[in-house]
Coordinates of C-alpha atoms in Angstrom, one line a residue:
X1 CA 18.3 -7.3 10.2
X2 CA 16.3 -9.6 7.9
X3 CA 17.5 -13.2 7.7
X4 CA 18.9 -14.6 4.5
X5 CA 16.4 -17.0 2.8
X6 CA 16.7 -19.9 0.5
X7 CA 13.7 -21.6 -1.1
X8 CA 13.9 -25.4 -1.1
X9 CA 11.9 -27.6 -3.5
X10 CA 11.9 -31.2 -2.5
X11 CA 11.0 -34.6 -4.1
X12 CA 9.5 -35.7 -0.9
X13 CA 8.3 -39.2 -1.9
X14 CA 11.4 -41.0 -0.6
X15 CA 12.3 -41.2 3.1
X16 CA 16.0 -40.7 2.2
X17 CA 15.2 -37.4 0.5
X18 CA 13.3 -36.2 3.6
X19 CA 16.3 -37.0 5.8
X20 CA 18.5 -35.2 3.4
X21 CA 16.2 -32.2 3.5
X22 CA 16.3 -32.2 7.4
X23 CA 20.1 -32.2 7.3
X24 CA 20.1 -29.2 4.8
X25 CA 17.7 -27.3 7.1
X26 CA 20.0 -27.8 10.1
X27 CA 23.1 -26.8 8.1
X28 CA 21.6 -23.6 6.7
X29 CA 20.0 -22.6 10.0
X30 CA 23.3 -23.0 11.8
X31 CA 24.7 -20.5 9.3
X32 CA 21.8 -18.0 9.7
X33 CA 20.0 -18.9 6.5
X34 CA 16.3 -19.6 6.8
X35 CA 14.4 -21.9 4.5
X36 CA 11.2 -21.3 2.6
X37 CA 9.4 -24.6 1.9
X38 CA 6.3 -25.9 0.2
X39 CA 3.8 -27.0 2.8
X40 CA 2.9 -30.5 1.5
X41 CA 6.5 -31.3 0.8
X42 CA 7.7 -30.4 4.3
X43 CA 4.9 -32.0 6.2
X44 CA 6.7 -35.3 6.7
X45 CA 10.2 -33.8 7.3
X46 CA 11.2 -34.2 11.0
X47 CA 13.8 -31.7 12.2
X48 CA 14.3 -29.4 15.2
X49 CA 15.6 -26.0 14.4
X50 CA 16.6 -23.0 16.5
X51 CA 13.8 -20.6 17.5
X52 CA 13.2 -18.1 14.7
X53 CA 14.8 -20.3 12.1
X54 CA 11.7 -22.5 11.5
X55 CA 11.0 -22.8 7.7
X56 CA 8.5 -20.3 6.3
X57 CA 5.7 -22.1 4.4
X58 CA 5.0 -20.8 0.8
X59 CA 2.4 -21.9 -1.6
X60 CA 4.5 -23.1 -4.5
X61 CA 2.9 -20.8 -7.1
X62 CA 4.9 -19.1 -9.8
X63 CA 7.0 -16.3 -8.2
X64 CA 6.9 -17.6 -4.6
X65 CA 10.7 -17.6 -4.5
X66 CA 10.8 -13.8 -4.7
X67 CA 13.3 -12.5 -2.2
X68 CA 15.3 -15.8 -1.9
X69 CA 18.9 -15.9 -2.8
X70 CA 18.6 -19.3 -4.5
X71 CA 16.1 -22.0 -5.1
X72 CA 17.7 -25.2 -3.8
X73 CA 16.2 -28.2 -5.6
X74 CA 16.6 -31.7 -4.0
X75 CA 15.4 -34.3 -6.5
X76 CA 15.7 -35.1 -10.2
X77 CA 15.0 -33.2 -13.4
X78 CA 11.3 -33.3 -12.9
X79 CA 11.6 -31.5 -9.5
X80 CA 13.9 -28.9 -11.1
X81 CA 11.4 -28.2 -13.9
X82 CA 8.7 -27.8 -11.2
X83 CA 11.0 -25.4 -9.3
X84 CA 11.7 -23.4 -12.4
X85 CA 8.0 -22.3 -12.4
X86 CA 8.6 -20.7 -9.0
X87 CA 11.9 -19.1 -9.8
X88 CA 11.7 -17.9 -13.4
X89 CA 9.2 -15.0 -12.9
X90 CA 11.3 -13.4 -10.3
X91 CA 14.8 -14.2 -11.6
X92 CA 16.0 -16.3 -8.7
X93 CA 18.7 -18.8 -9.7
X94 CA 18.1 -22.6 -9.4
X95 CA 20.7 -24.9 -7.8
X96 CA 19.8 -28.5 -8.5
X97 CA 21.2 -31.4 -6.3
X98 CA 20.5 -34.7 -8.0
X99 CA 18.8 -37.2 -5.7
X100 CA 17.3 -39.1 -8.6
X101 CA 18.9 -41.2 -11.5
X102 CA 20.4 -39.1 -14.3
X103 CA 19.5 -35.6 -13.1
X104 CA 21.0 -33.9 -16.1
X105 CA 19.8 -30.5 -15.1
X106 CA 21.3 -30.7 -11.6
X107 CA 24.6 -28.9 -10.8
X108 CA 25.6 -31.2 -8.0
X109 CA 25.3 -34.8 -6.9
X110 CA 24.2 -36.0 -3.5
X111 CA 27.8 -36.8 -2.5
X112 CA 28.8 -33.2 -3.1
X113 CA 25.8 -31.6 -1.3
X114 CA 28.0 -30.3 1.5
X115 CA 30.2 -28.4 -0.9
X116 CA 27.0 -27.0 -2.6
X117 CA 25.7 -25.8 0.7
X118 CA 29.0 -24.2 1.5
X119 CA 28.9 -22.3 -1.8
X120 CA 25.4 -21.0 -1.0
X121 CA 26.3 -20.0 2.5
X122 CA 29.4 -18.2 1.3
X123 CA 27.9 -16.8 -1.9
X124 CA 30.6 -18.5 -3.8
X125 CA 29.0 -19.3 -7.1
X126 CA 28.3 -18.0 -10.6
X127 CA 24.9 -17.8 -12.4
X128 CA 24.2 -18.5 -16.1
X129 CA 21.1 -17.8 -18.0
X130 CA 19.4 -20.6 -20.0
X131 CA 17.2 -19.9 -23.0
X132 CA 13.5 -20.6 -22.7
X133 CA 10.6 -20.9 -25.2
X134 CA 7.4 -18.9 -25.3
X135 CA 4.5 -20.7 -26.9
X136 CA 1.1 -19.3 -28.1
X137 CA -1.6 -21.5 -29.4
X138 CA -4.2 -20.0 -31.7
X139 CA -7.2 -21.0 -33.8
X140 CA -8.8 -18.7 -36.3
X141 CA -6.9 -15.8 -34.6
X142 CA -8.2 -16.5 -31.1
X143 CA -5.6 -17.3 -28.4
X144 CA -6.2 -20.7 -26.9
X145 CA -3.2 -20.8 -24.6
X146 CA 0.0 -18.9 -23.6
X147 CA 2.8 -20.8 -21.9
X148 CA 6.5 -21.4 -21.9
X149 CA 9.2 -24.2 -21.6
X150 CA 12.7 -24.6 -20.4
X151 CA 13.3 -28.0 -22.1
X152 CA 10.8 -28.3 -25.0
X153 CA 7.4 -27.5 -26.3
X154 CA 5.8 -30.4 -28.1
X155 CA 2.8 -30.6 -30.5
X156 CA 1.8 -34.2 -30.4
X157 CA -1.1 -36.4 -31.3
X158 CA -3.8 -37.0 -28.7
X159 CA -4.9 -40.4 -29.8
X160 CA -2.8 -43.4 -30.5
X161 CA -4.8 -44.5 -33.5
X162 CA -4.5 -41.4 -35.7
X163 CA -1.4 -39.9 -37.2
X164 CA -1.0 -36.2 -36.7
X165 CA -0.7 -34.2 -39.9
X166 CA 1.2 -30.9 -39.5
X167 CA 2.8 -28.1 -41.5
X168 CA 6.0 -26.7 -40.2
X169 CA 6.8 -23.0 -40.7
X170 CA 10.0 -21.1 -40.0
X171 CA 10.2 -17.3 -40.2
X172 CA 6.9 -17.0 -42.0
X173 CA 7.6 -19.6 -44.7
X174 CA 6.5 -23.2 -45.0
X175 CA 9.3 -25.7 -44.6
X176 CA 7.7 -29.2 -44.7
X177 CA 4.4 -31.0 -44.2
X178 CA 4.1 -34.6 -42.9
X179 CA 2.3 -37.0 -40.7
X180 CA 4.0 -37.8 -37.4
X181 CA 3.6 -38.6 -33.7
X182 CA 4.6 -35.0 -32.9
X183 CA 7.0 -32.1 -33.4
X184 CA 9.4 -30.9 -30.7
X185 CA 10.8 -27.4 -30.4
X186 CA 13.6 -27.6 -27.9
X187 CA 16.2 -25.3 -26.3
X188 CA 19.9 -26.3 -25.9
X189 CA 19.0 -27.2 -22.3
X190 CA 16.3 -29.5 -23.6
X191 CA 18.6 -31.2 -26.2
X192 CA 19.6 -33.8 -23.6
X193 CA 15.9 -34.6 -22.7
X194 CA 13.0 -35.6 -24.9
X195 CA 14.6 -34.2 -28.1
X196 CA 17.6 -36.4 -27.6
X197 CA 15.4 -39.6 -27.3
X198 CA 13.6 -38.5 -30.5
X199 CA 16.8 -38.4 -32.4
X200 CA 17.9 -34.8 -32.0
X201 CA 21.4 -33.5 -31.6
X202 CA 23.1 -32.6 -28.4
X203 CA 23.7 -28.9 -28.2
X204 CA 26.0 -27.2 -25.7
X205 CA 24.1 -24.9 -23.3
X206 CA 26.2 -21.9 -24.3
X207 CA 25.0 -22.2 -27.9
X208 CA 21.9 -20.0 -28.5
X209 CA 19.7 -21.9 -31.0
X210 CA 16.3 -23.6 -31.4
X211 CA 16.0 -27.2 -32.2
X212 CA 13.2 -28.7 -34.3
X213 CA 12.8 -32.4 -34.0
X214 CA 10.0 -34.4 -35.7
X215 CA 8.9 -37.5 -33.8
X216 CA 8.3 -40.6 -35.9
X217 CA 7.6 -38.6 -39.0
X218 CA 6.3 -40.3 -42.2
X219 CA 8.2 -38.1 -44.7
X220 CA 11.4 -38.1 -46.7
X221 CA 12.5 -34.7 -45.3
X222 CA 11.8 -34.7 -41.6
X223 CA 15.3 -34.3 -40.2
X224 CA 16.1 -32.5 -37.0
X225 CA 17.0 -28.8 -37.6
X226 CA 19.0 -26.3 -35.6
X227 CA 17.9 -22.8 -36.4
X228 CA 18.5 -19.2 -35.2
X229 CA 17.5 -18.4 -31.7
X230 CA 15.6 -15.4 -33.1
X231 CA 13.6 -17.4 -35.6
X232 CA 9.8 -17.6 -35.4
X233 CA 8.5 -21.2 -35.6
X234 CA 4.9 -22.3 -36.1
X235 CA 3.4 -25.8 -36.2
X236 CA -0.1 -25.9 -37.9
X237 CA -2.4 -28.8 -37.1
X238 CA -4.5 -30.2 -40.0
X239 CA -8.0 -28.7 -39.9
X240 CA -9.6 -32.0 -41.0
X241 CA -7.6 -34.3 -38.7
X242 CA -7.8 -35.2 -35.0
X243 CA -7.1 -32.8 -32.1
X244 CA -3.6 -32.6 -30.8
X245 CA -1.8 -31.6 -27.6
X246 CA 0.6 -28.9 -26.7
X247 CA 2.9 -30.1 -23.9
X248 CA 5.6 -27.9 -22.3
X249 CA 8.2 -29.7 -20.2
X250 CA 5.7 -32.4 -19.4
X251 CA 4.1 -30.0 -16.9
X252 CA 1.8 -27.7 -18.9
X253 CA -0.6 -29.4 -21.3
X254 CA -3.3 -27.9 -23.5
X255 CA -5.8 -29.5 -26.0
X256 CA -5.4 -28.2 -29.5
X257 CA -8.5 -28.5 -31.7
X258 CA -8.1 -29.3 -35.4
X259 CA -6.9 -26.3 -37.3
X260 CA -4.9 -24.9 -34.3
X261 CA -1.6 -23.2 -34.8
X262 CA 1.2 -23.1 -32.2
X263 CA 3.7 -20.2 -32.5
X264 CA 7.1 -20.7 -30.8
X265 CA 9.9 -18.2 -30.2
X266 CA 12.8 -17.4 -27.8
X267 CA 11.3 -16.9 -24.3
X268 CA 11.1 -13.4 -22.9
X269 CA 12.4 -14.6 -19.6
X270 CA 15.4 -17.0 -19.2
X271 CA 15.8 -19.4 -16.4
X272 CA 18.8 -18.6 -14.2
X273 CA 21.0 -21.6 -13.1
X274 CA 23.7 -21.7 -10.4
X275 CA 27.2 -22.9 -11.6
X276 CA 29.6 -24.1 -8.9
X277 CA 32.8 -25.5 -10.4
X278 CA 32.7 -24.4 -14.0
X279 CA 33.5 -27.9 -15.3
X280 CA 33.0 -28.3 -19.1
X281 CA 29.8 -29.6 -20.5
X282 CA 31.7 -32.5 -22.1
X283 CA 32.5 -33.8 -18.6
X284 CA 28.9 -33.7 -17.7
X285 CA 28.0 -35.7 -20.9
X286 CA 30.5 -38.3 -20.1
X287 CA 29.5 -38.6 -16.5
X288 CA 25.7 -38.6 -17.0
X289 CA 25.6 -40.9 -20.0
X290 CA 28.6 -43.0 -18.9
X291 CA 30.2 -42.5 -22.3
X292 CA 33.3 -44.5 -23.2
X293 CA 36.4 -42.3 -23.3
X294 CA 39.1 -45.0 -22.9
X295 CA 42.1 -44.4 -25.1
X296 CA 41.9 -40.6 -24.9
X297 CA 45.4 -39.1 -24.8
X298 CA 44.6 -35.4 -24.9
X299 CA 46.1 -32.6 -26.9
X300 CA 49.9 -32.8 -27.4
X301 CA 52.0 -30.4 -25.4
X302 CA 55.2 -28.9 -26.7
X303 CA 58.3 -29.5 -24.5
X304 CA 59.9 -26.6 -22.7

């Protein structure tokens, strides 16, 4: 009988993280679950495991999680975004355990790691799908790049000295033109990330929508917009201006020559995320952003 497998993606730069990873490996091995690990991440992890339960080394390329039950992510949001590249093509769900600071994408905190491992071992969890973005960059009809994003795709200026001039298009019609530092197209998942710091709204993950958020725009009408998840968005870069950059999740970056056009739409493949306790998104907002809720009395309840 083939052993159950879990792929682990680790932020290995901290000794405490490596010790945590060793403990995870022992716990899973004791329950008959074998790890797949990325070679350079695992090189400094010291742990003795039963014969036959040694981790299997994989290369970290997209799709390397195929056949795993879960991709267990030990780190912060950056580590989870990296892991999403391995999991998304093969539909394996991600379970993030925050070993960083905010870790908004993580489902569990370090102090609840034991409960998260129990859920994986027992198969006691649900899975939700998160929208993604597909992005295509073109110039004069030629495709320059095809990529995707879980959080956001950003068209941004490549030099500090020059303003980026863009035209924003939605569903084949021009909406606005302005100079800016950039334009973000974000998913609801990404609404708590770069788009939030650029002044965009927070959107509950269950809402299907696309967010358009100009960054430092020099225009009267350059407000964030929430549009249909099925809309087609394009950002056109001025043909007489400087080159720009297309950046997806801070991980996949492409140079855009003057006159380039970036087309953005709902991603063909979602990212699947493990849910453990079903707690409301509002609770996560309060916890992660340390929001003040003092004075809340809750909804009144009728006697009887």
